[in-house]
Amino acid sequence: MNTAKLIRRFNRFRRNYFMDRRYGAFIGGVKKTPYPHLGAENTANIAYEELPPVFQGVVRPKEVLVDVGCGKGRVLNWWLDNFPGHRMYGIELDDDIAAATEARLRKYPVSVEVGDIRLLAPVDGTLYFLFNPFNAQVMAGFLETLKKRAASLPEDLPSPIQVLYYNCLHLHVFEADPDCQVTMIPMPPRFHRAALIKVG
Ligand SMILES: C[S@@+](CC[C@H](N)C(=O)[O-])C[C@H]1O[C@@H](n2cnc3c(N)ncnc32)[C@H](O)[C@@H]1O
């Protein structure tokens, strides 16, 4: 590994470490999912530096934020810091991980719930964030749930429902659906692909 890469890695670790600590504990490290048979990916953490380009200019007034597969809660930390006053949810399939995240963030205005997003997508969710949480089959089920939520979204909330999909490996699920409008988000070269999807 060259020196520039090493320095970048060190700086990324340092930023993640200190921001995590502001919200209670360092939450780095990957946990293998106990639910591969449910199409789940492992619990990995986004780096804070990856979030600003994804969210730039997307959050509307009264936006209700949902982290789909919130894992250890790094996105929730960043939202608390950047979008105070917005209602926010983290939905996580892995009950051990969800319990730890719920305990760590209990004193903050965020709801962490354990279960499958296909069942637990909040009725007032308007902006859903995904960091490659599951396979294409689950993604198709999630999209069906979103369409139902879009049809009954409370009138005082921003519409249409938006999805920010980072490391969008199964984007074709949305691209193939005439109810979805997909726009790629320009990202710095070393980051994953990201897309903004409007549903309905
Ligand atoms: C790559 S991690 C992302 C963690 C976090 N969003 C972040 O960006 O740091 C994906 C998470 O999605 C969760 N997950 C997988 N399938 C799910 C489902 N059907 N409903 C809710 N969460 C799910 C996994 O357990 C895992 O913790």
PDB file of N, CA and C in Angstrom, residues 77-147:
ATOM      1  N   ASN A  77     -26.075   8.399  13.807  1.00  0.00           N
ATOM      2  CA  ASN A  77     -25.200   9.405  14.443  1.00  0.00           C
ATOM      3  C   ASN A  77     -25.082  10.643  13.556  1.00  0.00           C
ATOM      4  N   TRP A  78     -24.814  10.387  12.291  1.00  0.00           N
ATOM      5  CA  TRP A  78     -24.568  11.493  11.356  1.00  0.00           C
ATOM      6  C   TRP A  78     -25.837  12.322  11.139  1.00  0.00           C
ATOM      7  N   TRP A  79     -26.974  11.640  11.069  1.00  0.00           N
ATOM      8  CA  TRP A  79     -28.242  12.376  10.934  1.00  0.00           C
ATOM      9  C   TRP A  79     -28.495  13.246  12.162  1.00  0.00           C
ATOM     10  N   LEU A  80     -28.268  12.696  13.343  1.00  0.00           N
ATOM     11  CA  LEU A  80     -28.502  13.474  14.570  1.00  0.00           C
ATOM     12  C   LEU A  80     -27.663  14.747  14.535  1.00  0.00           C
ATOM     13  N   ASP A  81     -26.482  14.636  13.994  1.00  0.00           N
ATOM     14  CA  ASP A  81     -25.572  15.772  13.919  1.00  0.00           C
ATOM     15  C   ASP A  81     -25.977  16.761  12.822  1.00  0.00           C
ATOM     16  N   ASN A  82     -26.437  16.246  11.694  1.00  0.00           N
ATOM     17  CA  ASN A  82     -26.655  17.093  10.514  1.00  0.00           C
ATOM     18  C   ASN A  82     -28.104  17.494  10.267  1.00  0.00           C
ATOM     19  N   PHE A  83     -29.038  16.711  10.737  1.00  0.00           N
ATOM     20  CA  PHE A  83     -30.455  16.998  10.490  1.00  0.00           C
ATOM     21  C   PHE A  83     -31.251  16.979  11.796  1.00  0.00           C
ATOM     22  N   PRO A  84     -30.803  17.772  12.787  1.00  0.00           N
ATOM     23  CA  PRO A  84     -31.536  17.783  14.056  1.00  0.00           C
ATOM     24  C   PRO A  84     -32.955  18.297  13.810  1.00  0.00           C
ATOM     25  N   GLY A  85     -33.910  17.767  14.542  1.00  0.00           N
ATOM     26  CA  GLY A  85     -35.294  18.217  14.393  1.00  0.00           C
ATOM     27  C   GLY A  85     -36.079  17.362  13.412  1.00  0.00           C
ATOM     28  N   HIS A  86     -35.378  16.574  12.596  1.00  0.00           N
ATOM     29  CA  HIS A  86     -36.096  15.665  11.697  1.00  0.00           C
ATOM     30  C   HIS A  86     -36.427  14.367  12.446  1.00  0.00           C
ATOM     31  N   ARG A  87     -37.624  13.840  12.184  1.00  0.00           N
ATOM     32  CA  ARG A  87     -37.939  12.523  12.755  1.00  0.00           C
ATOM     33  C   ARG A  87     -37.039  11.494  12.067  1.00  0.00           C
ATOM     34  N   MET A  88     -36.536  10.525  12.829  1.00  0.00           N
ATOM     35  CA  MET A  88     -35.668   9.522  12.211  1.00  0.00           C
ATOM     36  C   MET A  88     -35.827   8.128  12.828  1.00  0.00           C
ATOM     37  N   TYR A  89     -35.676   7.132  11.959  1.00  0.00           N
ATOM     38  CA  TYR A  89     -35.818   5.734  12.345  1.00  0.00           C
ATOM     39  C   TYR A  89     -34.607   4.931  11.868  1.00  0.00           C
ATOM     40  N   GLY A  90     -34.266   3.891  12.639  1.00  0.00           N
ATOM     41  CA  GLY A  90     -33.343   2.859  12.173  1.00  0.00           C
ATOM     42  C   GLY A  90     -34.047   1.525  12.304  1.00  0.00           C
ATOM     43  N   ILE A  91     -34.092   0.776  11.213  1.00  0.00           N
ATOM     44  CA  ILE A  91     -34.749  -0.541  11.234  1.00  0.00           C
ATOM     45  C   ILE A  91     -33.659  -1.577  10.968  1.00  0.00           C
ATOM     46  N   GLU A  92     -33.538  -2.579  11.847  1.00  0.00           N
ATOM     47  CA  GLU A  92     -32.444  -3.551  11.739  1.00  0.00           C
ATOM     48  C   GLU A  92     -32.966  -4.965  11.993  1.00  0.00           C
ATOM     49  N   LEU A  93     -32.596  -5.858  11.084  1.00  0.00           N
ATOM     50  CA  LEU A  93     -33.049  -7.249  11.154  1.00  0.00           C
ATOM     51  C   LEU A  93     -32.374  -8.039  12.271  1.00  0.00           C
ATOM     52  N   ASP A  94     -31.102  -7.774  12.499  1.00  0.00           N
ATOM     53  CA  ASP A  94     -30.309  -8.554  13.467  1.00  0.00           C
ATOM     54  C   ASP A  94     -30.622  -8.040  14.881  1.00  0.00           C
ATOM     55  N   ASP A  95     -31.269  -8.890  15.695  1.00  0.00           N
ATOM     56  CA  ASP A  95     -31.773  -8.400  16.988  1.00  0.00           C
ATOM     57  C   ASP A  95     -30.662  -8.010  17.959  1.00  0.00           C
ATOM     58  N   ASP A  96     -29.520  -8.713  17.932  1.00  0.00           N
ATOM     59  CA  ASP A  96     -28.414  -8.337  18.834  1.00  0.00           C
ATOM     60  C   ASP A  96     -27.884  -6.938  18.489  1.00  0.00           C
ATOM     61  N   ILE A  97     -27.678  -6.740  17.190  1.00  0.00           N
ATOM     62  CA  ILE A  97     -27.164  -5.447  16.732  1.00  0.00           C
ATOM     63  C   ILE A  97     -28.182  -4.335  17.030  1.00  0.00           C
ATOM     64  N   ALA A  98     -29.451  -4.622  16.738  1.00  0.00           N
ATOM     65  CA  ALA A  98     -30.492  -3.604  16.967  1.00  0.00           C
ATOM     66  C   ALA A  98     -30.567  -3.232  18.442  1.00  0.00           C
ATOM     67  N   ALA A  99     -30.460  -4.246  19.326  1.00  0.00           N
ATOM     68  CA  ALA A  99     -30.551  -3.972  20.769  1.00  0.00           C
ATOM     69  C   ALA A  99     -29.394  -3.082  21.224  1.00  0.00           C
ATOM     70  N   ALA A 100     -28.194  -3.359  20.720  1.00  0.00           N
ATOM     71  CA  ALA A 100     -27.033  -2.546  21.110  1.00  0.00           C
ATOM     72  C   ALA A 100     -27.181  -1.112  20.592  1.00  0.00           C
ATOM     73  N   THR A 101     -27.673  -0.966  19.370  1.00  0.00           N
ATOM     74  CA  THR A 101     -27.838   0.382  18.802  1.00  0.00           C
ATOM     75  C   THR A 101     -28.931   1.146  19.542  1.00  0.00           C
ATOM     76  N   GLU A 102     -30.005   0.440  19.852  1.00  0.00           N
ATOM     77  CA  GLU A 102     -31.114   1.083  20.588  1.00  0.00           C
ATOM     78  C   GLU A 102     -30.621   1.561  21.951  1.00  0.00           C
ATOM     79  N   ALA A 103     -29.836   0.725  22.630  1.00  0.00           N
ATOM     80  CA  ALA A 103     -29.329   1.090  23.964  1.00  0.00           C
ATOM     81  C   ALA A 103     -28.380   2.291  23.869  1.00  0.00           C
ATOM     82  N   ARG A 104     -27.512   2.285  22.872  1.00  0.00           N
ATOM     83  CA  ARG A 104     -26.531   3.369  22.744  1.00  0.00           C
ATOM     84  C   ARG A 104     -27.190   4.707  22.442  1.00  0.00           C
ATOM     85  N   LEU A 105     -28.299   4.667  21.655  1.00  0.00           N
ATOM     86  CA  LEU A 105     -28.909   5.932  21.213  1.00  0.00           C
ATOM     87  C   LEU A 105     -30.197   6.267  21.971  1.00  0.00           C
ATOM     88  N   ARG A 106     -30.425   5.576  23.090  1.00  0.00           N
ATOM     89  CA  ARG A 106     -31.696   5.743  23.814  1.00  0.00           C
ATOM     90  C   ARG A 106     -31.970   7.193  24.194  1.00  0.00           C
ATOM     91  N   LYS A 107     -30.935   7.943  24.523  1.00  0.00           N
ATOM     92  CA  LYS A 107     -31.190   9.316  24.996  1.00  0.00           C
ATOM     93  C   LYS A 107     -31.366  10.322  23.852  1.00  0.00           C
ATOM     94  N   TYR A 108     -31.335   9.843  22.615  1.00  0.00           N
ATOM     95  CA  TYR A 108     -31.485  10.741  21.460  1.00  0.00           C
ATOM     96  C   TYR A 108     -32.852  10.543  20.805  1.00  0.00           C
ATOM     97  N   PRO A 109     -33.317  11.574  20.055  1.00  0.00           N
ATOM     98  CA  PRO A 109     -34.635  11.467  19.407  1.00  0.00           C
ATOM     99  C   PRO A 109     -34.591  10.629  18.129  1.00  0.00           C
ATOM    100  N   VAL A 110     -34.418   9.326  18.293  1.00  0.00           N
ATOM    101  CA  VAL A 110     -34.377   8.409  17.153  1.00  0.00           C
ATOM    102  C   VAL A 110     -35.014   7.087  17.596  1.00  0.00           C
ATOM    103  N   SER A 111     -35.815   6.479  16.698  1.00  0.00           N
ATOM    104  CA  SER A 111     -36.448   5.194  17.023  1.00  0.00           C
ATOM    105  C   SER A 111     -35.682   4.082  16.334  1.00  0.00           C
ATOM    106  N   VAL A 112     -35.175   3.135  17.125  1.00  0.00           N
ATOM    107  CA  VAL A 112     -34.503   1.965  16.554  1.00  0.00           C
ATOM    108  C   VAL A 112     -35.422   0.764  16.763  1.00  0.00           C
ATOM    109  N   GLU A 113     -35.767   0.093  15.663  1.00  0.00           N
ATOM    110  CA  GLU A 113     -36.710  -1.031  15.751  1.00  0.00           C
ATOM    111  C   GLU A 113     -36.091  -2.267  15.123  1.00  0.00           C
ATOM    112  N   VAL A 114     -36.450  -3.422  15.702  1.00  0.00           N
ATOM    113  CA  VAL A 114     -35.880  -4.675  15.210  1.00  0.00           C
ATOM    114  C   VAL A 114     -36.893  -5.405  14.337  1.00  0.00           C
ATOM    115  N   GLY A 115     -36.448  -5.821  13.149  1.00  0.00           N
ATOM    116  CA  GLY A 115     -37.307  -6.594  12.254  1.00  0.00           C
ATOM    117  C   GLY A 115     -36.988  -6.312  10.805  1.00  0.00           C
ATOM    118  N   ASP A 116     -37.870  -6.840   9.950  1.00  0.00           N
ATOM    119  CA  ASP A 116     -37.684  -6.781   8.498  1.00  0.00           C
ATOM    120  C   ASP A 116     -38.323  -5.507   7.958  1.00  0.00           C
ATOM    121  N   ILE A 117     -37.565  -4.742   7.206  1.00  0.00           N
ATOM    122  CA  ILE A 117     -38.050  -3.467   6.665  1.00  0.00           C
ATOM    123  C   ILE A 117     -39.305  -3.665   5.814  1.00  0.00           C
ATOM    124  N   ARG A 118     -39.466  -4.838   5.217  1.00  0.00           N
ATOM    125  CA  ARG A 118     -40.648  -5.053   4.381  1.00  0.00           C
ATOM    126  C   ARG A 118     -41.929  -4.978   5.209  1.00  0.00           C
ATOM    127  N   LEU A 119     -41.799  -5.274   6.503  1.00  0.00           N
ATOM    128  CA  LEU A 119     -42.957  -5.185   7.397  1.00  0.00           C
ATOM    129  C   LEU A 119     -42.944  -3.905   8.215  1.00  0.00           C
ATOM    130  N   LEU A 120     -41.751  -3.413   8.516  1.00  0.00           N
ATOM    131  CA  LEU A 120     -41.623  -2.320   9.492  1.00  0.00           C
ATOM    132  C   LEU A 120     -41.392  -0.934   8.888  1.00  0.00           C
ATOM    133  N   ALA A 121     -41.440  -0.809   7.573  1.00  0.00           N
ATOM    134  CA  ALA A 121     -41.252   0.532   6.987  1.00  0.00           C
ATOM    135  C   ALA A 121     -42.277   1.468   7.623  1.00  0.00           C
ATOM    136  N   PRO A 122     -41.830   2.561   8.264  1.00  0.00           N
ATOM    137  CA  PRO A 122     -42.774   3.410   8.994  1.00  0.00           C
ATOM    138  C   PRO A 122     -43.798   4.070   8.063  1.00  0.00           C
ATOM    139  N   VAL A 123     -45.008   4.269   8.550  1.00  0.00           N
ATOM    140  CA  VAL A 123     -46.066   4.855   7.692  1.00  0.00           C
ATOM    141  C   VAL A 123     -45.739   6.302   7.331  1.00  0.00           C
ATOM    142  N   ASP A 124     -44.858   6.952   8.107  1.00  0.00           N
ATOM    143  CA  ASP A 124     -44.527   8.346   7.813  1.00  0.00           C
ATOM    144  C   ASP A 124     -43.126   8.515   7.210  1.00  0.00           C
ATOM    145  N   GLY A 125     -42.475   7.418   6.837  1.00  0.00           N
ATOM    146  CA  GLY A 125     -41.127   7.513   6.251  1.00  0.00           C
ATOM    147  C   GLY A 125     -41.187   8.202   4.885  1.00  0.00           C
ATOM    148  N   THR A 126     -40.289   9.172   4.653  1.00  0.00           N
ATOM    149  CA  THR A 126     -40.284   9.861   3.349  1.00  0.00           C
ATOM    150  C   THR A 126     -38.940   9.764   2.633  1.00  0.00           C
ATOM    151  N   LEU A 127     -37.853   9.505   3.395  1.00  0.00           N
ATOM    152  CA  LEU A 127     -36.534   9.345   2.768  1.00  0.00           C
ATOM    153  C   LEU A 127     -35.858   8.121   3.364  1.00  0.00           C
ATOM    154  N   TYR A 128     -35.684   7.108   2.526  1.00  0.00           N
ATOM    155  CA  TYR A 128     -35.101   5.840   2.960  1.00  0.00           C
ATOM    156  C   TYR A 128     -33.663   5.762   2.471  1.00  0.00           C
ATOM    157  N   PHE A 129     -32.740   5.444   3.393  1.00  0.00           N
ATOM    158  CA  PHE A 129     -31.337   5.281   3.012  1.00  0.00           C
ATOM    159  C   PHE A 129     -30.966   3.799   3.061  1.00  0.00           C
ATOM    160  N   LEU A 130     -30.259   3.345   2.027  1.00  0.00           N
ATOM    161  CA  LEU A 130     -29.796   1.953   1.994  1.00  0.00           C
ATOM    162  C   LEU A 130     -28.314   1.927   1.677  1.00  0.00           C
ATOM    163  N   PHE A 131     -27.548   1.183   2.480  1.00  0.00           N
ATOM    164  CA  PHE A 131     -26.150   0.893   2.158  1.00  0.00           C
ATOM    165  C   PHE A 131     -26.075  -0.621   1.946  1.00  0.00           C
ATOM    166  N   ASN A 132     -26.437  -1.020   0.753  1.00  0.00           N
ATOM    167  CA  ASN A 132     -26.400  -2.429   0.349  1.00  0.00           C
ATOM    168  C   ASN A 132     -26.835  -3.386   1.464  1.00  0.00           C
ATOM    169  N   PRO A 133     -28.096  -3.302   1.902  1.00  0.00           N
ATOM    170  CA  PRO A 133     -28.507  -4.125   3.050  1.00  0.00           C
ATOM    171  C   PRO A 133     -28.882  -5.572   2.702  1.00  0.00           C
ATOM    172  N   PHE A 134     -29.389  -5.792   1.462  1.00  0.00           N
ATOM    173  CA  PHE A 134     -29.905  -7.146   1.158  1.00  0.00           C
ATOM    174  C   PHE A 134     -29.918  -7.414  -0.343  1.00  0.00           C
ATOM    175  N   ASN A 135     -30.359  -8.629  -0.695  1.00  0.00           N
ATOM    176  CA  ASN A 135     -30.285  -9.068  -2.093  1.00  0.00           C
ATOM    177  C   ASN A 135     -31.455  -8.519  -2.934  1.00  0.00           C
ATOM    178  N   ALA A 136     -31.458  -8.871  -4.211  1.00  0.00           N
ATOM    179  CA  ALA A 136     -32.436  -8.316  -5.146  1.00  0.00           C
ATOM    180  C   ALA A 136     -33.866  -8.767  -4.820  1.00  0.00           C
ATOM    181  N   GLN A 137     -33.999  -9.985  -4.342  1.00  0.00           N
ATOM    182  CA  GLN A 137     -35.343 -10.490  -4.040  1.00  0.00           C
ATOM    183  C   GLN A 137     -35.986  -9.690  -2.897  1.00  0.00           C
ATOM    184  N   VAL A 138     -35.201  -9.445  -1.852  1.00  0.00           N
ATOM    185  CA  VAL A 138     -35.716  -8.637  -0.737  1.00  0.00           C
ATOM    186  C   VAL A 138     -35.954  -7.203  -1.207  1.00  0.00           C
ATOM    187  N   MET A 139     -35.074  -6.713  -2.090  1.00  0.00           N
ATOM    188  CA  MET A 139     -35.230  -5.344  -2.602  1.00  0.00           C
ATOM    189  C   MET A 139     -36.579  -5.213  -3.318  1.00  0.00           C
ATOM    190  N   ALA A 140     -36.969  -6.228  -4.087  1.00  0.00           N
ATOM    191  CA  ALA A 140     -38.245  -6.176  -4.799  1.00  0.00           C
ATOM    192  C   ALA A 140     -39.407  -6.118  -3.798  1.00  0.00           C
ATOM    193  N   GLY A 141     -39.308  -6.890  -2.726  1.00  0.00           N
ATOM    194  CA  GLY A 141     -40.349  -6.856  -1.690  1.00  0.00           C
ATOM    195  C   GLY A 141     -40.391  -5.505  -0.992  1.00  0.00           C
ATOM    196  N   PHE A 142     -39.212  -4.950  -0.748  1.00  0.00           N
ATOM    197  CA  PHE A 142     -39.120  -3.629  -0.108  1.00  0.00           C
ATOM    198  C   PHE A 142     -39.789  -2.573  -0.997  1.00  0.00           C
ATOM    199  N   LEU A 143     -39.547  -2.649  -2.310  1.00  0.00           N
ATOM    200  CA  LEU A 143     -40.162  -1.685  -3.225  1.00  0.00           C
ATOM    201  C   LEU A 143     -41.692  -1.801  -3.197  1.00  0.00           C
ATOM    202  N   GLU A 144     -42.198  -3.019  -3.133  1.00  0.00           N
ATOM    203  CA  GLU A 144     -43.667  -3.183  -3.038  1.00  0.00           C
ATOM    204  C   GLU A 144     -44.197  -2.505  -1.783  1.00  0.00           C
ATOM    205  N   THR A 145     -43.491  -2.682  -0.666  1.00  0.00           N
ATOM    206  CA  THR A 145     -43.902  -2.017   0.587  1.00  0.00           C
ATOM    207  C   THR A 145     -43.878  -0.502   0.417  1.00  0.00           C
ATOM    208  N   LEU A 146     -42.832   0.003  -0.220  1.00  0.00           N
ATOM    209  CA  LEU A 146     -42.715   1.460  -0.404  1.00  0.00           C
ATOM    210  C   LEU A 146     -43.880   2.007  -1.216  1.00  0.00           C
ATOM    211  N   LYS A 147     -44.295   1.262  -2.229  1.00  0.00           N
ATOM    212  CA  LYS A 147     -45.410   1.738  -3.060  1.00  0.00           C
ATOM    213  C   LYS A 147     -46.688   1.828  -2.229  1.00  0.00           C
TER     214      LYS A 147
END
